[in-house]
Short mmCIF file of C-alpha atoms in Angstrom, two decimals:
data_model
loop_
_atom_site.label_atom_id
_atom_site.label_comp_id
_atom_site.label_asym_id
_atom_site.label_seq_id
_atom_site.Cartn_x
_atom_site.Cartn_y
_atom_site.Cartn_z
CA SER A 711 -18.83 35.80 28.19
CA GLN A 712 -19.75 33.14 25.70
CA THR A 713 -17.18 30.83 24.18
CA ILE A 714 -17.33 27.94 21.77
CA HIS A 715 -15.00 24.98 21.83
CA GLN A 716 -14.48 22.59 18.97
CA TRP A 717 -12.19 19.59 18.84
CA PRO A 718 -10.06 18.07 17.57
CA ALA A 719 -8.35 20.73 15.46
CA THR A 720 -7.08 18.24 12.90
CA LEU A 721 -7.96 14.66 12.17
CA VAL A 722 -6.74 12.09 9.65
CA GLN A 723 -8.97 9.06 9.32
CA PRO A 724 -9.01 6.07 6.96
CA VAL A 725 -11.94 5.43 4.67
CA GLY A 726 -14.60 3.37 6.41
CA SER A 727 -13.66 4.44 9.92
CA PRO A 728 -16.12 6.19 12.28
CA LEU A 729 -16.09 9.89 13.11
CA SER A 730 -17.04 11.96 16.12
CA LEU A 731 -16.50 15.72 16.28
CA GLU A 732 -17.61 17.60 19.34
CA CYS A 733 -18.64 21.18 19.91
CA THR A 734 -19.58 22.82 23.20
CA VAL A 735 -20.77 26.30 24.00
CA GLU A 736 -20.29 28.09 27.32
CA GLY A 737 -22.00 31.11 28.76
CA THR A 738 -25.41 30.85 27.14
CA SER A 739 -28.51 28.69 27.34
CA ASN A 740 -30.59 27.09 24.63
CA PRO A 741 -28.50 28.33 21.74
CA ASN A 742 -29.17 27.50 18.12
CA LEU A 743 -26.31 25.23 17.05
CA TYR A 744 -24.97 24.60 13.58
CA TRP A 745 -22.52 22.35 11.75
CA TYR A 746 -21.02 23.66 8.52
CA ARG A 747 -18.55 22.15 6.10
CA GLN A 748 -16.13 24.13 4.00
CA ALA A 749 -14.63 22.19 1.09
CA ALA A 750 -11.75 23.47 -1.01
CA GLY A 751 -12.96 26.02 -3.55
CA ARG A 752 -16.50 25.99 -2.22
CA GLY A 753 -18.47 28.10 0.19
CA LEU A 754 -19.66 27.05 3.61
CA GLN A 755 -22.38 24.45 3.41
CA LEU A 756 -24.85 24.08 6.24
CA LEU A 757 -25.03 20.42 7.27
CA PHE A 758 -27.16 20.35 10.41
CA TYR A 759 -28.79 22.75 12.80
CA SER A 760 -30.47 22.34 16.15
CA VAL A 761 -32.84 24.61 18.06
CA GLY A 762 -32.95 22.43 21.18
CA ILE A 763 -31.94 19.19 22.85
CA GLY A 764 -32.69 16.23 20.62
CA GLN A 765 -33.93 18.48 17.79
CA ILE A 766 -31.83 18.06 14.68
CA SER A 767 -32.55 19.22 11.16
CA SER A 768 -30.51 18.04 8.21
CA GLU A 769 -29.89 20.25 5.24
CA VAL A 770 -28.03 17.93 2.93
CA PRO A 771 -28.46 14.16 2.52
CA GLN A 772 -25.08 12.65 3.28
CA ASN A 773 -22.98 10.16 5.15
CA LEU A 774 -23.09 12.21 8.34
CA SER A 775 -25.39 12.58 11.32
CA ALA A 776 -25.64 14.98 14.24
CA SER A 777 -26.84 14.75 17.80
CA ARG A 778 -27.47 17.18 20.64
CA PRO A 779 -27.41 15.18 23.85
CA GLN A 780 -27.14 18.28 26.07
CA ASP A 781 -28.22 21.90 25.72
CA ARG A 782 -24.78 23.18 24.82
CA GLN A 783 -23.25 20.13 23.17
CA PHE A 784 -23.43 19.32 19.49
CA ILE A 785 -21.83 16.24 17.97
CA LEU A 786 -21.16 15.39 14.34
CA SER A 787 -20.77 11.70 13.56
CA SER A 788 -20.32 9.16 10.84
CA LYS A 789 -20.37 5.39 10.97
CA LYS A 790 -18.18 4.98 7.90
CA LEU A 791 -16.20 7.85 6.42
CA LEU A 792 -15.92 8.43 2.68
CA LEU A 793 -13.14 10.24 0.84
CA SER A 794 -15.67 12.94 -0.02
CA ASP A 795 -16.16 13.68 3.69
CA SER A 796 -12.79 15.43 3.78
CA GLY A 797 -13.05 19.11 4.53
CA PHE A 798 -13.04 21.82 7.17
CA TYR A 799 -15.87 21.42 9.66
CA LEU A 800 -17.11 24.39 11.62
CA CYS A 801 -19.48 24.54 14.54
CA ALA A 802 -21.41 27.73 15.24
CA TRP A 803 -24.00 29.09 17.63
CA SER A 804 -26.42 31.96 17.79
CA VAL A 805 -29.13 33.13 20.16
CA ASP A 806 -31.69 34.03 17.53
CA SER A 807 -32.05 35.57 14.09
CA ASN A 808 -31.17 39.06 15.29
CA THR A 809 -27.90 38.30 16.97
CA GLU A 810 -24.48 37.42 15.71
CA ALA A 811 -23.39 33.91 14.88
CA PHE A 812 -20.14 32.79 16.49
CA PHE A 813 -17.90 30.10 15.10
CA GLY A 814 -15.44 27.65 16.55
CA GLN A 815 -11.92 27.28 15.23
CA GLY A 816 -12.83 24.35 13.02
CA THR A 817 -11.67 20.77 12.49
CA ARG A 818 -9.63 19.89 9.45
CA LEU A 819 -10.69 16.35 8.50
CA THR A 820 -8.69 14.39 5.95
CA VAL A 821 -10.02 11.00 4.93
CA VAL A 822 -7.32 8.79 3.41
CA LYS B 975 -33.57 29.36 -2.38
CA GLN B 976 -31.27 32.10 -1.15
CA GLU B 977 -28.03 32.60 -3.08
CA VAL B 978 -25.22 34.88 -2.00
CA THR B 979 -22.56 36.12 -4.40
CA GLN B 980 -19.35 37.94 -3.57
CA ILE B 981 -17.36 39.87 -6.12
CA PRO B 982 -14.44 39.92 -6.68
CA ALA B 983 -13.23 36.48 -5.65
CA ALA B 984 -9.79 37.90 -4.98
CA LEU B 985 -8.40 41.38 -4.54
CA SER B 986 -4.86 42.69 -4.12
CA VAL B 987 -4.25 46.26 -3.00
CA PRO B 988 -1.28 48.30 -1.76
CA GLU B 989 -1.14 49.18 1.90
CA GLY B 990 -3.04 52.33 2.83
CA GLU B 991 -5.64 52.06 0.10
CA ASN B 992 -9.35 52.21 0.83
CA LEU B 993 -11.32 49.32 -0.62
CA VAL B 994 -14.83 47.97 -1.05
CA LEU B 995 -15.97 44.37 -1.01
CA ASN B 996 -19.31 43.50 -2.54
CA CYS B 997 -22.01 41.04 -1.58
CA SER B 998 -25.35 40.39 -3.27
CA PHE B 999 -28.23 38.13 -2.34
CA THR B 1000 -31.25 36.92 -4.30
CA ASP B 1001 -33.99 36.89 -1.65
CA SER B 1002 -34.49 40.25 0.03
CA ALA B 1003 -36.55 38.74 2.88
CA ILE B 1004 -33.61 38.57 5.23
CA TYR B 1005 -33.39 39.09 8.98
CA ASN B 1006 -29.83 40.33 8.97
CA LEU B 1007 -26.53 40.24 7.16
CA GLN B 1008 -23.20 39.44 8.74
CA TRP B 1009 -19.63 39.98 7.57
CA PHE B 1010 -16.92 37.59 8.69
CA ARG B 1011 -13.19 37.34 8.38
CA GLN B 1012 -11.40 34.02 7.94
CA ASP B 1013 -7.66 33.61 8.25
CA PRO B 1014 -6.09 30.57 6.54
CA GLY B 1015 -6.91 27.35 8.37
CA LYS B 1016 -8.91 29.15 11.02
CA GLY B 1017 -12.51 29.61 11.98
CA LEU B 1018 -14.66 32.63 11.22
CA THR B 1019 -14.45 35.87 13.15
CA SER B 1020 -17.54 38.03 13.16
CA LEU B 1021 -16.85 41.59 11.99
CA LEU B 1022 -20.20 43.32 11.66
CA LEU B 1023 -23.87 42.46 11.90
CA ILE B 1024 -26.46 44.60 10.13
CA GLN B 1025 -30.10 44.12 11.05
CA SER B 1026 -32.61 44.17 8.20
CA SER B 1027 -33.95 47.51 9.44
CA GLN B 1028 -30.52 49.15 9.44
CA ARG B 1029 -28.63 50.76 6.60
CA GLU B 1030 -25.10 50.50 7.92
CA GLN B 1031 -22.83 49.52 10.78
CA THR B 1032 -19.35 50.73 11.65
CA SER B 1033 -16.53 49.23 13.64
CA GLY B 1034 -13.19 50.97 13.60
CA ARG B 1035 -11.92 51.11 10.01
CA LEU B 1036 -14.78 48.92 8.79
CA ASN B 1037 -18.12 50.12 7.52
CA ALA B 1038 -20.80 47.81 6.19
CA SER B 1039 -23.87 48.98 4.33
CA LEU B 1040 -27.07 47.18 3.47
CA ASP B 1041 -29.58 47.87 0.71
CA LYS B 1042 -32.14 45.16 1.28
CA SER B 1043 -34.44 46.16 -1.56
CA SER B 1044 -31.68 45.74 -4.14
CA GLY B 1045 -30.15 42.73 -2.40
CA ARG B 1046 -26.73 44.27 -1.86
CA SER B 1047 -24.21 44.91 0.86
CA THR B 1048 -20.76 46.43 0.81
CA LEU B 1049 -17.89 46.24 3.27
CA TYR B 1050 -15.68 49.30 3.20
CA ILE B 1051 -12.20 49.01 4.67
CA ALA B 1052 -10.37 52.26 5.22
CA ALA B 1053 -6.59 52.66 5.18
CA SER B 1054 -5.91 48.99 4.56
CA GLN B 1055 -3.08 47.26 6.42
CA PRO B 1056 -1.20 44.01 5.74
CA GLY B 1057 -2.94 42.54 8.78
CA ASP B 1058 -6.25 42.93 6.95
CA SER B 1059 -5.17 40.18 4.54
CA ALA B 1060 -7.72 37.38 4.89
CA THR B 1061 -10.82 35.99 3.23
CA TYR B 1062 -13.94 38.04 3.88
CA LEU B 1063 -17.27 36.27 3.89
CA CYS B 1064 -20.74 37.68 3.81
CA ALA B 1065 -23.74 35.73 5.03
CA VAL B 1066 -27.46 36.42 5.29
CA VAL B 1067 -29.96 35.04 7.74
CA TYR B 1068 -33.39 34.15 6.48
CA SER B 1069 -36.04 31.89 7.89
CA GLY B 1070 -35.89 28.50 6.34
CA ALA B 1071 -37.48 25.31 7.61
CA GLY B 1072 -38.22 26.79 11.03
CA SER B 1073 -34.79 28.00 11.95
CA TYR B 1074 -32.59 30.92 11.19
CA GLN B 1075 -29.91 29.79 8.83
CA LEU B 1076 -26.83 31.55 7.60
CA THR B 1077 -26.31 31.36 3.86
CA PHE B 1078 -22.78 32.26 2.83
CA GLY B 1079 -21.08 33.64 -0.21
CA LYS B 1080 -17.82 32.06 -1.32
CA GLY B 1081 -15.80 34.98 -0.04
CA THR B 1082 -13.33 37.55 -1.29
CA LYS B 1083 -9.68 36.81 -0.64
CA LEU B 1084 -7.96 40.09 0.18
CA SER B 1085 -4.21 40.62 0.01
CA VAL B 1086 -2.80 43.92 1.25
CA ILE B 1087 0.71 44.44 -0.06
CA PRO B 1088 3.16 46.31 2.22
#
């Protein structure tokens, strides 16, 4: 069966520090991968998606970047965190448009 | 641009009551619609997926319907239990920029009172 792993679960980082969040999927090949952010009082915002290795699309201009170095690995990064980067980050995967999307357990990021 | 709205934002019901959560979307050219549950501080758990060609899907006490032409979906929960307390999110998939993206509503926070 397929599983998705996301870590760390919580993270407190100072302003200006770098960020690396990792997401891996098991049990499937060539999944679509997604990074979402959920800020307090707001809905889930799609940040990045990837349909294959090295293929990244950005939805919202921001202080973040994403990479997909391997088929089932998706990384969210920042060189210098801002206070506004605080939020709940969720990784997700799907096979295609007609199948379910599955989410990881999320990373609570607090920038101080 | 696809917009998804969920009403009400919060709902409190006594245990045992049947209830309906609403979801509407502005662009009817969707591939499917998915309902999720989110417990506080946790990720999303998929509840039901309705393909664009389907009218409804059922899983246990849950029944989701889809009226694509009117841009609406409902999630019906029968005989509610305190364990159903959570935020329920609806999301649609439509083709945007070459990929299949989920667009979410802001959710309905459900509280089932024992």
